[in-house]
Amino acid sequence: MGNQTKVTEFIILGLSNNLQMQIFLFLGFLVVYLVTLLANMVIMLVIRADPHLHTPMYFFLSHLSFVDICYFSAIVPNMLVHFLAEHKTISVNSCIEQMFFFFLLAATEICILSAMAYDHYAAICDPLRYMDTMSTRICVQLASSAWAIGFFHALLNTVSALMFLKYCQSY
């Protein structure tokens, strides 16, 4: 018979208990978050606006920018709230949800970077057949595969965390 206490939230200890340091960290992370959002949005808009950039390399770069926006948005806003919050907790469901999106976006980013590496390999090692090797259909398949692999990676790890990890309340 194990501990039957049901955990509903986790306490977030944070990086510092000093209020001035928390405000400094909040402002620092907020600036980095806003710059990241702006830079990635500009990259995506420029790629969409200029027809000369409708090539496989920029297709993957656009997807990478979108993944980065989602990646930062999955973690940083909640972290910013907790820098200034009095009650620093996160519900178990929110934690699991955040973990799922973190794993999803991290694995997707790695797969998109791998697709970009393959694109560069094809451009350098077989330039005469590059347009056949990296057709629009292949690029879409590689991007879709990146998202599918990311989803299954996240699902596997999240379900494993839910099924096999036991949480107990401390007193």
PDB file of C-alpha atoms in Angstrom, residues 7-138:
ATOM      1  CA  VAL A   7      -0.896  15.672  -6.238  1.00  0.00           C
ATOM      2  CA  THR A   8      -2.761  18.482  -8.020  1.00  0.00           C
ATOM      3  CA  GLU A   9       0.002  21.052  -8.422  1.00  0.00           C
ATOM      4  CA  PHE A  10       3.751  21.484  -8.311  1.00  0.00           C
ATOM      5  CA  ILE A  11       5.561  24.237  -6.449  1.00  0.00           C
ATOM      6  CA  ILE A  12       7.969  26.204  -8.622  1.00  0.00           C
ATOM      7  CA  LEU A  13      11.013  27.282  -6.654  1.00  0.00           C
ATOM      8  CA  GLY A  14      12.326  29.660  -9.318  1.00  0.00           C
ATOM      9  CA  LEU A  15      15.766  31.075  -9.914  1.00  0.00           C
ATOM     10  CA  SER A  16      15.864  33.550  -7.037  1.00  0.00           C
ATOM     11  CA  ASN A  17      13.891  34.646  -3.974  1.00  0.00           C
ATOM     12  CA  ASN A  18      15.175  38.204  -4.271  1.00  0.00           C
ATOM     13  CA  LEU A  19      12.402  40.463  -5.667  1.00  0.00           C
ATOM     14  CA  GLN A  20      14.853  42.772  -7.443  1.00  0.00           C
ATOM     15  CA  MET A  21      16.533  39.809  -9.130  1.00  0.00           C
ATOM     16  CA  GLN A  22      13.118  38.415 -10.125  1.00  0.00           C
ATOM     17  CA  ILE A  23      12.189  41.735 -11.760  1.00  0.00           C
ATOM     18  CA  PHE A  24      15.561  41.826 -13.542  1.00  0.00           C
ATOM     19  CA  LEU A  25      15.089  38.244 -14.782  1.00  0.00           C
ATOM     20  CA  PHE A  26      11.508  39.020 -15.832  1.00  0.00           C
ATOM     21  CA  LEU A  27      12.631  42.013 -17.900  1.00  0.00           C
ATOM     22  CA  GLY A  28      15.575  40.126 -19.384  1.00  0.00           C
ATOM     23  CA  PHE A  29      13.509  37.127 -20.448  1.00  0.00           C
ATOM     24  CA  LEU A  30      10.713  39.397 -21.696  1.00  0.00           C
ATOM     25  CA  VAL A  31      13.130  41.281 -23.956  1.00  0.00           C
ATOM     26  CA  VAL A  32      14.642  38.038 -25.283  1.00  0.00           C
ATOM     27  CA  TYR A  33      11.143  36.615 -25.872  1.00  0.00           C
ATOM     28  CA  LEU A  34       9.902  39.701 -27.727  1.00  0.00           C
ATOM     29  CA  VAL A  35      13.055  39.930 -29.863  1.00  0.00           C
ATOM     30  CA  THR A  36      12.765  36.234 -30.714  1.00  0.00           C
ATOM     31  CA  LEU A  37       9.117  36.618 -31.701  1.00  0.00           C
ATOM     32  CA  LEU A  38       9.794  39.699 -33.793  1.00  0.00           C
ATOM     33  CA  ALA A  39      12.862  38.266 -35.543  1.00  0.00           C
ATOM     34  CA  ASN A  40      11.151  34.995 -36.427  1.00  0.00           C
ATOM     35  CA  MET A  41       8.016  36.770 -37.653  1.00  0.00           C
ATOM     36  CA  VAL A  42      10.134  39.046 -39.857  1.00  0.00           C
ATOM     37  CA  ILE A  43      11.942  36.019 -41.286  1.00  0.00           C
ATOM     38  CA  MET A  44       8.628  34.331 -42.100  1.00  0.00           C
ATOM     39  CA  LEU A  45       7.119  37.482 -43.645  1.00  0.00           C
ATOM     40  CA  VAL A  46      10.172  38.221 -45.799  1.00  0.00           C
ATOM     41  CA  ILE A  47      10.251  34.634 -47.080  1.00  0.00           C
ATOM     42  CA  ARG A  48       6.541  34.773 -47.962  1.00  0.00           C
ATOM     43  CA  ALA A  49       6.785  38.212 -49.574  1.00  0.00           C
ATOM     44  CA  ASP A  50       9.774  37.607 -51.858  1.00  0.00           C
ATOM     45  CA  PRO A  51       9.183  35.023 -54.621  1.00  0.00           C
ATOM     46  CA  HIS A  52      12.951  34.616 -55.058  1.00  0.00           C
ATOM     47  CA  LEU A  53      13.030  33.034 -51.601  1.00  0.00           C
ATOM     48  CA  HIS A  54      10.553  30.286 -52.454  1.00  0.00           C
ATOM     49  CA  THR A  55      13.271  27.628 -52.496  1.00  0.00           C
ATOM     50  CA  PRO A  56      13.669  24.527 -50.323  1.00  0.00           C
ATOM     51  CA  MET A  57      16.239  26.176 -48.046  1.00  0.00           C
ATOM     52  CA  TYR A  58      13.922  29.082 -47.237  1.00  0.00           C
ATOM     53  CA  PHE A  59      10.911  26.764 -46.996  1.00  0.00           C
ATOM     54  CA  PHE A  60      12.660  24.933 -44.167  1.00  0.00           C
ATOM     55  CA  LEU A  61      13.901  28.182 -42.646  1.00  0.00           C
ATOM     56  CA  SER A  62      10.331  29.454 -42.529  1.00  0.00           C
ATOM     57  CA  HIS A  63       9.205  26.273 -40.788  1.00  0.00           C
ATOM     58  CA  LEU A  64      12.111  26.548 -38.374  1.00  0.00           C
ATOM     59  CA  SER A  65      11.098  30.121 -37.527  1.00  0.00           C
ATOM     60  CA  PHE A  66       7.526  28.986 -36.885  1.00  0.00           C
ATOM     61  CA  VAL A  67       8.739  26.157 -34.631  1.00  0.00           C
ATOM     62  CA  ASP A  68      10.943  28.620 -32.720  1.00  0.00           C
ATOM     63  CA  ILE A  69       7.981  30.945 -32.144  1.00  0.00           C
ATOM     64  CA  CYS A  70       5.907  28.048 -30.828  1.00  0.00           C
ATOM     65  CA  TYR A  71       8.828  26.662 -28.809  1.00  0.00           C
ATOM     66  CA  PHE A  72       9.411  29.920 -26.963  1.00  0.00           C
ATOM     67  CA  SER A  73       5.670  30.505 -26.569  1.00  0.00           C
ATOM     68  CA  ALA A  74       5.204  27.106 -24.936  1.00  0.00           C
ATOM     69  CA  ILE A  75       7.557  27.903 -22.050  1.00  0.00           C
ATOM     70  CA  VAL A  76       8.447  31.573 -21.640  1.00  0.00           C
ATOM     71  CA  PRO A  77       5.020  33.211 -21.008  1.00  0.00           C
ATOM     72  CA  ASN A  78       4.311  30.865 -18.102  1.00  0.00           C
ATOM     73  CA  MET A  79       7.821  31.453 -16.778  1.00  0.00           C
ATOM     74  CA  LEU A  80       7.323  35.231 -16.971  1.00  0.00           C
ATOM     75  CA  VAL A  81       4.097  34.965 -14.985  1.00  0.00           C
ATOM     76  CA  HIS A  82       5.855  32.984 -12.272  1.00  0.00           C
ATOM     77  CA  PHE A  83       8.685  35.510 -11.915  1.00  0.00           C
ATOM     78  CA  LEU A  84       6.243  38.064 -10.511  1.00  0.00           C
ATOM     79  CA  ALA A  85       3.536  35.819  -9.035  1.00  0.00           C
ATOM     80  CA  GLU A  86       3.067  35.522  -5.301  1.00  0.00           C
ATOM     81  CA  HIS A  87       1.814  31.913  -5.475  1.00  0.00           C
ATOM     82  CA  LYS A  88       4.354  30.042  -7.639  1.00  0.00           C
ATOM     83  CA  THR A  89       2.652  26.796  -8.579  1.00  0.00           C
ATOM     84  CA  ILE A  90       1.656  24.970 -11.728  1.00  0.00           C
ATOM     85  CA  SER A  91      -1.113  22.404 -11.968  1.00  0.00           C
ATOM     86  CA  VAL A  92      -0.165  18.863 -12.901  1.00  0.00           C
ATOM     87  CA  ASN A  93      -2.257  19.094 -16.076  1.00  0.00           C
ATOM     88  CA  SER A  94      -0.568  22.351 -17.121  1.00  0.00           C
ATOM     89  CA  CYS A  95       2.832  20.854 -16.407  1.00  0.00           C
ATOM     90  CA  ILE A  96       2.085  17.764 -18.507  1.00  0.00           C
ATOM     91  CA  GLU A  97       0.701  19.956 -21.300  1.00  0.00           C
ATOM     92  CA  GLN A  98       3.793  22.160 -21.237  1.00  0.00           C
ATOM     93  CA  MET A  99       6.023  19.074 -21.243  1.00  0.00           C
ATOM     94  CA  PHE A 100       4.144  17.652 -24.260  1.00  0.00           C
ATOM     95  CA  PHE A 101       4.589  20.841 -26.292  1.00  0.00           C
ATOM     96  CA  PHE A 102       8.218  21.174 -25.222  1.00  0.00           C
ATOM     97  CA  PHE A 103       8.991  17.645 -26.451  1.00  0.00           C
ATOM     98  CA  LEU A 104       6.893  18.109 -29.606  1.00  0.00           C
ATOM     99  CA  LEU A 105       8.608  21.313 -30.626  1.00  0.00           C
ATOM    100  CA  ALA A 106      12.120  20.212 -29.637  1.00  0.00           C
ATOM    101  CA  ALA A 107      11.897  17.013 -31.681  1.00  0.00           C
ATOM    102  CA  THR A 108      10.289  18.845 -34.606  1.00  0.00           C
ATOM    103  CA  GLU A 109      13.057  21.441 -34.570  1.00  0.00           C
ATOM    104  CA  ILE A 110      15.726  18.729 -34.647  1.00  0.00           C
ATOM    105  CA  CYS A 111      13.995  17.002 -37.564  1.00  0.00           C
ATOM    106  CA  ILE A 112      13.642  20.243 -39.524  1.00  0.00           C
ATOM    107  CA  LEU A 113      17.330  20.969 -38.950  1.00  0.00           C
ATOM    108  CA  SER A 114      18.062  17.469 -40.271  1.00  0.00           C
ATOM    109  CA  ALA A 115      15.930  18.172 -43.348  1.00  0.00           C
ATOM    110  CA  MET A 116      17.870  21.415 -43.860  1.00  0.00           C
ATOM    111  CA  ALA A 117      21.114  19.458 -43.622  1.00  0.00           C
ATOM    112  CA  TYR A 118      19.840  17.011 -46.254  1.00  0.00           C
ATOM    113  CA  ASP A 119      18.841  19.960 -48.454  1.00  0.00           C
ATOM    114  CA  HIS A 120      22.337  21.410 -48.207  1.00  0.00           C
ATOM    115  CA  TYR A 121      23.875  18.004 -48.878  1.00  0.00           C
ATOM    116  CA  ALA A 122      21.759  17.597 -52.026  1.00  0.00           C
ATOM    117  CA  ALA A 123      22.631  21.108 -53.228  1.00  0.00           C
ATOM    118  CA  ILE A 124      26.364  20.591 -52.747  1.00  0.00           C
ATOM    119  CA  CYS A 125      26.869  16.954 -53.713  1.00  0.00           C
ATOM    120  CA  ASP A 126      24.407  16.639 -56.591  1.00  0.00           C
ATOM    121  CA  PRO A 127      23.701  20.148 -57.918  1.00  0.00           C
ATOM    122  CA  LEU A 128      22.547  18.999 -61.371  1.00  0.00           C
ATOM    123  CA  ARG A 129      19.691  16.933 -59.945  1.00  0.00           C
ATOM    124  CA  TYR A 130      18.968  19.239 -56.987  1.00  0.00           C
ATOM    125  CA  MET A 131      15.588  20.463 -58.253  1.00  0.00           C
ATOM    126  CA  ASP A 132      14.399  16.874 -58.723  1.00  0.00           C
ATOM    127  CA  THR A 133      15.834  15.736 -55.392  1.00  0.00           C
ATOM    128  CA  MET A 134      14.296  18.618 -53.425  1.00  0.00           C
ATOM    129  CA  SER A 135      10.980  19.095 -55.210  1.00  0.00           C
ATOM    130  CA  THR A 136       8.090  20.843 -53.475  1.00  0.00           C
ATOM    131  CA  ARG A 137       6.489  17.472 -52.784  1.00  0.00           C
ATOM    132  CA  ILE A 138       9.649  16.160 -51.076  1.00  0.00           C
TER     133      ILE A 138
END
